[in-house]
Short mmCIF file of C-alpha atoms and ligand atoms in Angstrom, two decimals:
data_model
loop_
_atom_site.label_atom_id
_atom_site.label_comp_id
_atom_site.label_asym_id
_atom_site.label_seq_id
_atom_site.Cartn_x
_atom_site.Cartn_y
_atom_site.Cartn_z
CA MET U 1 38.91 65.18 76.27
CA THR U 2 37.14 64.34 73.03
CA PRO U 3 38.58 61.31 71.12
CA ARG U 4 40.86 62.96 68.06
CA ILE U 5 40.45 60.73 65.05
CA GLN U 6 42.37 62.55 62.45
CA LEU U 7 42.52 61.95 58.64
CA THR U 8 45.44 63.40 56.88
CA ASP U 9 46.04 63.28 53.23
CA ALA U 10 49.16 63.13 51.41
CA ALA U 11 48.87 61.75 48.31
CA PRO U 12 49.73 58.87 47.51
CA HIS U 13 49.17 57.90 51.14
CA GLN U 14 47.23 58.93 54.19
CA THR U 15 48.13 59.43 58.19
CA LEU U 16 45.47 58.34 60.84
CA THR U 17 46.21 60.15 64.14
CA LEU U 18 44.09 58.89 66.78
CA GLU U 19 44.28 60.09 70.77
CA PHE U 20 42.03 58.79 73.05
CA PRO U 21 41.28 60.09 76.95
CA ALA U 22 43.34 58.48 79.11
CA GLU U 23 40.43 56.92 80.98
CA GLY U 24 39.76 54.91 78.03
CA VAL U 25 36.32 55.82 76.02
CA ALA U 26 33.27 53.24 76.10
CA LEU U 27 31.99 52.13 72.58
CA THR U 28 28.76 51.74 72.22
CA GLY U 29 25.61 51.07 69.60
CA ARG U 30 24.73 49.18 67.07
CA VAL U 31 27.03 48.75 63.84
CA ARG U 32 27.07 47.31 60.16
CA VAL U 33 30.30 45.98 59.17
CA PRO U 34 30.44 45.64 55.09
CA GLY U 35 30.28 42.78 53.27
CA ASP U 36 32.30 39.58 53.78
CA LYS U 37 35.10 39.95 51.19
CA SER U 38 35.77 36.23 50.82
CA ILE U 39 31.91 35.61 49.76
CA SER U 40 31.94 39.26 47.46
CA HIS U 41 34.28 37.90 45.37
CA ARG U 42 32.90 34.38 44.87
CA SER U 43 29.77 36.17 44.06
CA LEU U 44 31.09 38.00 41.39
CA MET U 45 33.34 35.48 39.75
CA LEU U 46 30.86 32.35 39.80
CA GLY U 47 28.15 34.63 38.62
CA ALA U 48 30.66 36.11 35.54
CA ILE U 49 31.04 32.37 34.51
CA ALA U 50 27.15 30.98 35.89
CA ARG U 51 24.47 30.91 32.41
CA GLY U 52 22.02 33.68 33.54
CA GLU U 53 21.91 36.36 35.62
CA THR U 54 23.24 36.72 38.98
CA ARG U 55 22.09 39.21 41.53
CA ILE U 56 23.73 40.41 44.69
CA GLN U 57 23.11 42.05 47.34
CA GLY U 58 25.87 43.24 49.76
CA LEU U 59 28.85 43.01 48.06
CA LEU U 60 31.48 44.42 49.93
CA LEU U 61 32.31 47.96 47.77
CA GLY U 62 36.33 47.79 48.73
CA GLU U 63 38.96 47.73 46.61
CA ASP U 64 39.58 44.19 46.60
CA PRO U 65 36.05 43.17 44.89
CA ARG U 66 36.73 45.91 42.41
CA SER U 67 39.86 44.36 41.75
CA THR U 68 37.52 41.15 40.76
CA ALA U 69 34.78 43.01 38.91
CA ALA U 70 37.02 45.13 36.91
CA CYS U 71 38.84 41.61 36.02
CA PHE U 72 35.85 40.37 34.58
CA ALA U 73 34.56 42.88 32.82
CA ALA U 74 37.43 43.12 31.22
CA MET U 75 37.16 39.41 30.53
CA GLY U 76 33.30 40.50 28.35
CA VAL U 77 31.57 40.11 31.88
CA GLY U 78 28.57 42.86 32.09
CA ILE U 79 28.22 43.72 35.42
CA SER U 80 26.24 46.71 36.93
CA PRO U 81 27.57 49.59 38.92
CA LEU U 82 29.02 48.50 42.23
CA GLU U 83 27.37 50.71 44.51
CA ALA U 84 23.37 49.79 43.64
CA GLU U 85 21.90 48.02 46.58
CA TRP U 86 21.65 44.98 43.79
CA VAL U 87 24.62 44.36 41.34
CA THR U 88 23.45 42.50 38.78
CA VAL U 89 26.07 40.06 36.77
CA GLN U 90 25.31 38.67 33.28
CA GLY U 91 27.14 35.92 33.33
CA VAL U 92 29.00 34.45 30.01
CA GLY U 93 28.41 30.84 30.31
CA LEU U 94 31.60 28.49 31.74
CA GLY U 95 34.08 28.59 29.59
CA ASN U 96 33.36 31.62 27.54
CA LEU U 97 35.32 34.58 28.89
CA GLN U 98 36.68 36.49 26.78
CA GLU U 99 40.52 37.07 25.96
CA PRO U 100 41.24 40.45 26.99
CA ALA U 101 42.88 42.93 25.16
CA ASP U 102 45.13 44.43 28.17
CA VAL U 103 47.22 42.70 31.64
CA LEU U 104 44.64 41.61 34.45
CA ASN U 105 45.21 43.83 37.32
CA ALA U 106 43.81 41.69 40.65
CA GLY U 107 45.56 45.11 42.86
CA ASN U 108 46.44 44.02 46.37
CA SER U 109 43.91 41.05 46.01
CA GLY U 110 45.10 37.43 46.41
CA THR U 111 41.72 36.43 46.27
CA THR U 112 41.07 37.85 42.79
CA LEU U 113 44.25 36.65 41.33
CA ARG U 114 44.58 32.90 42.87
CA LEU U 115 40.98 31.73 41.55
CA MET U 116 41.10 33.71 38.67
CA LEU U 117 43.66 31.46 37.49
CA GLY U 118 41.84 28.50 38.12
CA LEU U 119 39.72 29.81 35.28
CA LEU U 120 41.79 31.54 33.06
CA ALA U 121 44.05 28.09 33.31
CA SER U 122 40.40 26.04 32.06
CA HIS U 123 40.10 28.45 29.22
CA PRO U 124 41.59 26.45 26.22
CA ASP U 125 43.43 28.92 23.44
CA ARG U 126 42.92 32.09 25.49
CA TYR U 127 46.15 34.12 26.47
CA PHE U 128 45.94 36.22 29.47
CA ALA U 129 48.34 38.01 31.04
CA VAL U 130 48.18 39.09 35.21
CA THR U 131 49.13 41.25 37.61
CA GLY U 132 48.74 43.26 41.07
CA ASP U 133 50.40 45.54 43.25
CA GLY U 134 53.55 45.51 44.70
CA SER U 135 52.33 43.71 47.48
CA LEU U 136 50.71 40.87 45.11
CA ARG U 137 53.54 40.64 42.68
CA SER U 138 55.66 39.76 46.40
CA ARG U 139 53.68 36.53 47.29
CA PRO U 140 53.88 33.01 45.86
CA MET U 141 51.68 31.97 43.26
CA ASP U 142 53.26 28.43 42.94
CA ARG U 143 50.74 27.01 45.98
CA VAL U 144 48.42 27.25 42.64
CA ILE U 145 50.50 26.95 39.68
CA LYS U 146 52.25 23.80 41.02
CA PRO U 147 48.53 22.17 41.01
CA LEU U 148 47.19 23.54 37.99
CA THR U 149 50.23 22.50 36.31
CA GLN U 150 49.41 19.25 37.69
CA MET U 151 46.40 19.92 35.74
CA GLY U 152 48.01 20.25 32.31
CA ALA U 153 47.72 23.84 33.04
CA ALA U 154 50.53 26.57 30.70
CA ILE U 155 51.66 29.09 33.01
CA TRP U 156 55.04 31.30 33.26
CA GLY U 157 55.47 33.64 35.95
CA ARG U 158 59.18 35.84 37.21
CA GLN U 159 61.52 33.78 39.87
CA ASN U 160 61.01 30.14 38.04
CA ASN U 161 57.07 30.31 38.07
CA ARG U 162 56.57 31.61 41.35
CA LEU U 163 55.46 35.20 41.32
CA ALA U 164 53.14 37.36 39.47
CA PRO U 165 53.27 38.76 36.14
CA LEU U 166 52.14 35.72 34.90
CA ALA U 167 51.35 34.73 31.67
CA VAL U 168 48.47 31.74 30.97
CA ARG U 169 47.64 29.75 28.05
CA GLY U 170 44.23 28.49 28.48
CA GLN U 171 44.43 24.44 28.07
CA ARG U 172 41.54 21.69 28.44
CA LEU U 173 42.92 19.98 32.12
CA LYS U 174 42.62 16.14 33.34
CA PRO U 175 41.47 15.68 37.14
CA ILE U 176 43.72 15.60 39.79
CA HIS U 177 43.43 14.63 43.81
CA TYR U 178 45.49 17.18 45.25
CA GLN U 179 46.80 17.04 48.95
CA SER U 180 47.69 20.50 49.47
CA PRO U 181 50.20 20.68 51.69
CA VAL U 182 49.06 24.38 53.55
CA ALA U 183 44.59 24.60 54.95
CA SER U 184 44.19 27.32 52.22
CA ALA U 185 40.94 28.51 50.97
CA GLN U 186 42.19 30.33 47.85
CA ILE U 187 44.57 27.36 46.81
CA LYS U 188 41.70 24.69 47.54
CA SER U 189 39.05 27.43 44.98
CA CYS U 190 41.74 27.51 42.64
CA ILE U 191 41.51 24.03 41.71
CA LEU U 192 37.78 23.44 42.32
CA LEU U 193 37.08 26.41 39.56
CA ALA U 194 39.52 24.80 37.40
CA GLY U 195 38.00 21.63 37.93
CA LEU U 196 34.68 22.87 36.62
CA MET U 197 35.37 22.42 32.96
CA THR U 198 37.66 19.68 33.38
CA GLU U 199 36.13 15.78 32.79
CA GLY U 200 36.11 13.81 35.65
CA LYS U 201 36.36 14.39 39.46
CA THR U 202 38.83 17.34 40.47
CA THR U 203 39.63 16.49 44.50
CA VAL U 204 41.41 18.92 46.77
CA THR U 205 42.49 17.42 50.25
CA GLU U 206 43.30 20.06 53.03
CA PRO U 207 45.87 18.99 56.61
CA SER U 208 42.70 21.26 58.20
CA LEU U 209 39.57 22.90 57.14
CA SER U 210 39.71 26.16 55.26
CA ARG U 211 36.36 28.88 55.07
CA ASP U 212 34.47 26.99 52.74
CA HIS U 213 32.29 30.04 50.87
CA SER U 214 33.42 28.09 47.53
CA GLU U 215 31.83 24.77 48.02
CA ARG U 216 28.56 26.45 49.48
CA MET U 217 28.30 28.34 46.71
CA LEU U 218 29.13 26.77 43.96
CA ARG U 219 26.55 23.91 45.04
CA ALA U 220 23.89 26.79 45.36
CA PHE U 221 24.89 27.61 41.58
CA GLY U 222 24.55 23.60 40.39
CA ALA U 223 27.48 22.22 40.62
CA ASP U 224 28.34 19.09 41.39
CA ILE U 225 30.35 19.40 44.95
CA SER U 226 31.03 16.63 47.48
CA VAL U 227 32.25 17.01 50.54
CA ASP U 228 34.53 14.27 53.07
CA PRO U 229 34.59 16.67 56.36
CA ASP U 230 36.90 13.60 57.96
CA THR U 231 39.79 13.94 55.51
CA CYS U 232 38.68 17.58 54.72
CA SER U 233 38.25 16.88 50.99
CA VAL U 234 35.97 18.48 48.15
CA THR U 235 34.84 17.44 45.03
CA VAL U 236 33.78 18.51 41.87
CA HIS U 237 32.49 16.55 39.30
CA GLY U 238 33.20 18.22 36.07
CA PRO U 239 32.20 19.49 33.86
CA ALA U 240 29.83 21.56 35.74
CA THR U 241 26.84 24.09 34.03
CA LEU U 242 26.15 26.88 36.51
CA THR U 243 23.52 28.84 36.79
CA GLY U 244 22.73 32.22 38.07
CA GLN U 245 21.66 32.83 41.63
CA THR U 246 20.63 35.31 43.94
CA VAL U 247 23.25 35.83 46.80
CA VAL U 248 23.15 38.23 49.70
CA VAL U 249 26.00 38.80 51.31
CA PRO U 250 26.45 38.70 55.48
CA GLY U 251 28.56 41.49 56.84
CA ASP U 252 32.33 39.89 57.51
CA ILE U 253 33.34 38.26 60.53
CA SER U 254 36.62 39.18 59.34
CA SER U 255 35.90 43.29 59.79
CA ALA U 256 33.57 42.69 62.79
CA ALA U 257 36.43 41.30 64.56
CA PHE U 258 37.90 44.93 64.89
CA TRP U 259 34.97 45.57 67.28
CA LEU U 260 34.81 42.83 69.04
CA VAL U 261 38.44 43.51 70.42
CA ALA U 262 37.73 46.91 70.63
CA GLY U 263 34.30 46.43 72.83
CA ALA U 264 36.19 43.51 74.57
CA ILE U 265 39.53 45.96 75.70
CA THR U 266 37.62 49.34 76.56
CA PRO U 267 35.86 49.59 79.96
CA GLY U 268 32.05 50.43 79.58
CA SER U 269 31.78 48.90 76.38
CA ASP U 270 28.28 47.68 75.11
CA LEU U 271 28.15 47.39 71.33
CA VAL U 272 26.27 45.62 68.84
CA ILE U 273 27.37 43.78 65.15
CA GLU U 274 24.40 43.44 63.24
CA ASN U 275 24.06 40.81 60.10
CA VAL U 276 27.43 38.52 60.99
CA GLY U 277 28.82 35.74 58.91
CA ILE U 278 28.74 32.88 61.23
CA ASN U 279 29.71 30.09 59.23
CA PRO U 280 31.68 27.79 61.06
CA THR U 281 34.64 27.70 58.81
CA ARG U 282 35.28 31.39 59.83
CA THR U 283 34.51 31.78 63.59
CA GLY U 284 37.94 30.65 65.15
CA ILE U 285 38.14 34.69 66.47
CA LEU U 286 34.64 33.98 68.65
CA ASP U 287 36.19 30.61 69.66
CA ALA U 288 39.47 32.51 70.96
CA LEU U 289 37.79 35.53 72.38
CA GLU U 290 35.64 33.20 74.24
CA ALA U 291 38.67 30.75 75.68
CA MET U 292 40.18 34.86 76.60
CA GLU U 293 36.57 35.27 78.48
CA ALA U 294 34.88 37.79 76.28
CA ASP U 295 32.03 38.43 76.76
CA ILE U 296 30.05 38.10 73.73
CA THR U 297 26.56 36.83 73.23
CA LEU U 298 25.11 35.51 69.43
CA GLU U 299 21.22 37.01 69.03
CA ASN U 300 19.36 36.39 66.01
CA ARG U 301 20.72 33.65 64.60
CA ARG U 302 19.28 33.22 60.61
CA ASP U 303 20.26 31.18 57.78
CA VAL U 304 20.48 33.68 54.70
CA THR U 305 21.45 32.22 51.06
CA GLY U 306 22.95 29.31 52.32
CA GLU U 307 25.00 31.68 54.99
CA PRO U 308 24.66 31.40 58.79
CA VAL U 309 24.53 34.92 60.30
CA ALA U 310 23.68 36.58 63.54
CA ASP U 311 23.98 39.84 65.24
CA LEU U 312 27.12 39.85 68.07
CA ARG U 313 27.29 41.07 71.18
CA VAL U 314 29.94 42.17 72.95
CA ARG U 315 30.67 43.66 76.18
CA HIS U 316 34.02 44.88 78.18
CA SER U 317 35.41 42.17 80.18
CA ARG U 318 38.59 41.25 82.15
CA LEU U 319 40.12 39.34 79.75
CA LYS U 320 42.70 36.36 80.20
CA ALA U 321 45.68 34.99 78.24
CA ALA U 322 45.55 31.87 76.18
CA HIS U 323 46.95 29.50 73.59
CA PHE U 324 45.69 29.39 70.17
CA GLY U 325 47.42 27.36 67.25
CA GLY U 326 46.63 23.94 65.49
CA ASP U 327 43.43 23.63 63.41
CA LEU U 328 41.91 27.21 65.21
CA ILE U 329 44.31 28.71 63.15
CA PRO U 330 42.75 28.31 59.62
CA ARG U 331 39.23 29.80 61.08
CA LEU U 332 40.83 32.77 61.94
CA ILE U 333 44.10 33.17 59.99
CA ASP U 334 43.15 37.07 59.12
CA GLU U 335 41.82 37.80 62.54
CA VAL U 336 45.62 37.39 64.22
CA PRO U 337 46.36 40.71 63.68
CA VAL U 338 43.85 42.04 65.78
CA LEU U 339 43.64 38.87 68.26
CA ALA U 340 47.21 39.75 69.41
CA VAL U 341 45.53 43.06 70.09
CA ALA U 342 43.52 41.43 72.21
CA ALA U 343 46.37 39.66 73.96
CA LEU U 344 47.80 43.01 74.86
CA PHE U 345 45.67 43.67 77.28
CA ALA U 346 45.00 39.89 78.70
CA GLU U 347 46.57 39.04 81.89
CA GLY U 348 49.27 36.90 81.78
CA THR U 349 51.35 35.73 78.31
CA THR U 350 49.16 34.67 74.89
CA VAL U 351 51.00 32.30 72.36
CA ILE U 352 49.73 31.69 69.22
CA THR U 353 51.83 29.08 66.96
CA ASP U 354 51.24 27.26 63.84
CA ALA U 355 50.56 30.63 62.08
CA ALA U 356 53.73 30.79 59.61
CA GLU U 357 50.85 31.58 56.61
CA LEU U 358 51.11 35.11 58.16
CA ARG U 359 54.19 35.85 56.74
CA VAL U 360 52.63 35.16 52.83
CA LYS U 361 49.79 37.66 53.90
CA GLU U 362 49.38 41.06 52.56
CA CYS U 363 52.98 41.94 54.39
CA ASP U 364 54.68 39.75 56.55
CA ARG U 365 51.52 39.58 59.77
CA LEU U 366 54.06 38.10 62.31
CA SER U 367 56.93 40.66 61.96
CA VAL U 368 54.80 43.72 61.04
CA MET U 369 52.78 43.16 64.22
CA ALA U 370 56.07 42.62 66.56
CA SER U 371 57.54 45.36 65.26
CA GLN U 372 55.16 47.97 65.53
CA LEU U 373 53.50 47.16 68.28
CA ALA U 374 56.68 47.09 70.29
CA SER U 375 57.03 50.41 69.37
CA LEU U 376 54.04 51.55 71.70
CA GLY U 377 55.63 49.99 74.52
CA ALA U 378 54.00 46.13 73.70
CA GLN U 379 56.71 43.11 75.45
CA ILE U 380 56.09 40.86 72.30
CA GLU U 381 58.02 38.43 70.79
CA GLU U 382 57.78 37.25 67.45
CA GLN U 383 58.50 33.91 66.57
CA PRO U 384 58.70 31.44 62.96
CA ASP U 385 55.28 30.16 63.56
CA GLY U 386 53.80 33.33 65.71
CA LEU U 387 53.58 35.54 68.43
CA THR U 388 54.24 35.38 72.25
CA ILE U 389 52.81 38.30 73.79
CA HIS U 390 52.84 39.24 77.06
CA GLY U 391 49.52 41.00 78.11
CA GLY U 392 49.31 44.56 80.71
CA SER U 393 52.75 46.14 79.53
CA PRO U 394 51.23 50.21 79.26
CA LEU U 395 51.66 51.88 75.56
CA THR U 396 52.28 54.65 74.27
CA GLY U 397 51.88 56.57 71.38
CA ALA U 398 54.22 56.52 68.44
CA VAL U 399 53.96 56.55 64.82
CA VAL U 400 53.13 53.18 63.24
CA ASP U 401 53.05 51.92 59.73
CA SER U 402 50.23 49.79 58.70
CA TYR U 403 53.02 48.62 55.15
CA THR U 404 49.76 49.13 52.87
CA ASP U 405 48.21 45.84 54.77
CA HIS U 406 44.55 46.77 55.77
CA ARG U 407 44.45 44.94 58.36
CA ILE U 408 47.53 46.15 60.32
CA ALA U 409 46.26 49.44 60.02
CA MET U 410 43.08 49.12 61.80
CA ALA U 411 44.77 47.03 64.17
CA MET U 412 46.58 49.86 65.20
CA ALA U 413 43.85 51.52 65.16
CA ILE U 414 42.28 49.36 67.59
CA ALA U 415 45.45 49.29 70.39
CA ALA U 416 45.37 53.16 70.17
CA LEU U 417 41.53 52.88 72.08
CA ARG U 418 44.08 51.66 74.86
CA THR U 419 46.99 54.22 74.66
CA GLN U 420 47.88 56.74 76.29
CA GLY U 421 49.39 59.71 74.14
CA VAL U 422 48.87 60.33 70.22
CA MET U 423 49.33 57.42 67.71
CA THR U 424 49.92 58.38 64.07
CA VAL U 425 49.23 55.46 61.67
CA LYS U 426 51.27 55.40 58.57
CA ARG U 427 49.77 54.92 55.03
CA ALA U 428 46.21 54.56 56.57
CA GLU U 429 44.62 54.35 53.29
CA ALA U 430 45.07 50.45 53.37
CA ALA U 431 42.23 50.11 55.39
CA ALA U 432 39.80 50.31 52.16
CA VAL U 433 41.05 46.89 50.71
CA SER U 434 38.09 45.33 52.70
CA TYR U 435 36.45 48.20 54.93
CA PRO U 436 36.24 51.71 53.58
CA SER U 437 34.14 53.19 56.27
CA PHE U 438 36.58 51.18 58.94
CA ARG U 439 37.30 55.38 60.44
CA ALA U 440 33.66 56.73 59.85
CA THR U 441 32.20 53.57 62.09
CA LEU U 442 34.94 54.59 64.54
CA ALA U 443 34.56 57.87 65.22
CA GLN U 444 30.39 56.79 65.43
CA LEU U 445 31.15 54.24 67.66
CA CYS U 446 32.81 56.58 70.03
CA GLY U 447 30.31 58.93 69.77
CA LEU U 448 31.72 61.45 67.55
CA SER U 449 29.44 60.92 64.17
CA PRO U 450 26.29 60.90 64.90
CA THR U 451 25.56 59.05 60.91
CA PRO U 452 25.60 55.31 60.96
CA ALA U 453 28.11 54.29 58.58
CA SER U 454 28.46 50.78 57.33
C1 LIG C 501 40.66 33.92 51.84
C2 LIG C 501 41.41 33.01 51.82
C3 LIG C 501 42.24 33.20 52.89
C4 LIG C 501 42.45 34.68 53.70
C5 LIG C 501 41.95 35.51 52.58
C6 LIG C 501 40.67 35.66 51.63
C7 LIG C 501 39.92 33.49 50.15
O1 LIG C 501 43.63 33.11 52.34
O2 LIG C 501 43.41 34.59 54.12
O3 LIG C 501 41.63 36.60 52.96
O4 LIG C 501 38.29 34.41 50.76
O5 LIG C 501 39.57 32.27 49.63
P1 LIG C 501 44.13 31.66 52.01
O6 LIG C 501 43.41 30.86 50.86
O7 LIG C 501 46.15 31.94 51.92
O8 LIG C 501 44.89 31.02 53.88
#
């Protein structure tokens, strides 16, 4: 049989039906993944608050960066159409975001809401109201409201200032040294952005290092940033002056992870994912798959506007179970759903620990991955801070649900490659948050579509 990858639109939701030959389908060819989501958000935000023009190539056209662009446009920032090869942002300069006439809507994007809060809170005498979709309105915002309040911010929200919608009255802030209880780039970046307009040294210390795109890009835009890798501390010396830059956004390793796992688990596969960001704070998935004895090689390594990039080649291999936890987890936090899929096809029992943060992502990813994979026949147990996955049980088609979480939708589609019978993914439209062309690329890799898609 030829593979079946079929989308049914039943507004407001879409259903993805997947069926692959019993002998599996070998994935071959070269693909490009869309731009890195974290770097896309930051390029729009720093462009917005810098002086002069910022030019961005390779911006992710997913729903999340669109939310960021819409919020900053509503605060007076000129942003050219996002579909163009080069997007230009006409920066207003630090402290010059206008008071928006309506509620700012961050959609599904935690990065938009949490990073933006640092900027809003530090715009004296301006009032902002911010909200998001149902998922975002249930995610904890106190993790950034608490440190911002220590800096003197005035923020109100539901459930004792924990949940959006939020109201912000901008203030002149004071610098703090914040010891973050979790390794979170959103917390770290929020505080650093608040520190830009704050006189003195604002420092964040994390229990282990989270992604450092903010530090790299802030420095490139001219901020005075110092990093102490031994203590996982970053300091911004405010007030800063930022100048517009050219940013070339590399492909997102979190999106590439779906193809890395797809190639590793499907016999006969040999594919190259071009132009992927390999910032060491993001390459935990490469380390994890290597520990599972996946066959992955890095080719054509280079540096692109301050971020390391390579082409990743993956070939099928027999995977072995492994244990993952500790400092590795922040380096692959968004890849745990698809890593769990890889573990289903590995020999032995894979244990993932120290990953309780997954419970406060776009959905409770530990609970949802455990329940949805179990419905296919997987032997998987949910733990308070992780998953235990027994490899080797055959999977049988069933109806599964994304819970409106983009990475769950895509991880389930990758599991379908090695599932017997028909898998139906409900609410599959969620993939567009970070990877609008995911289905087209899956079809291309299965030999169903002649046109390369990214
Ligand atoms: C992100 C940080 C991570 C990650 C998210 C993007 C960022 O969240 O899960 O997808 O761009 O800063 P946390 O900071 O909550 O770990």
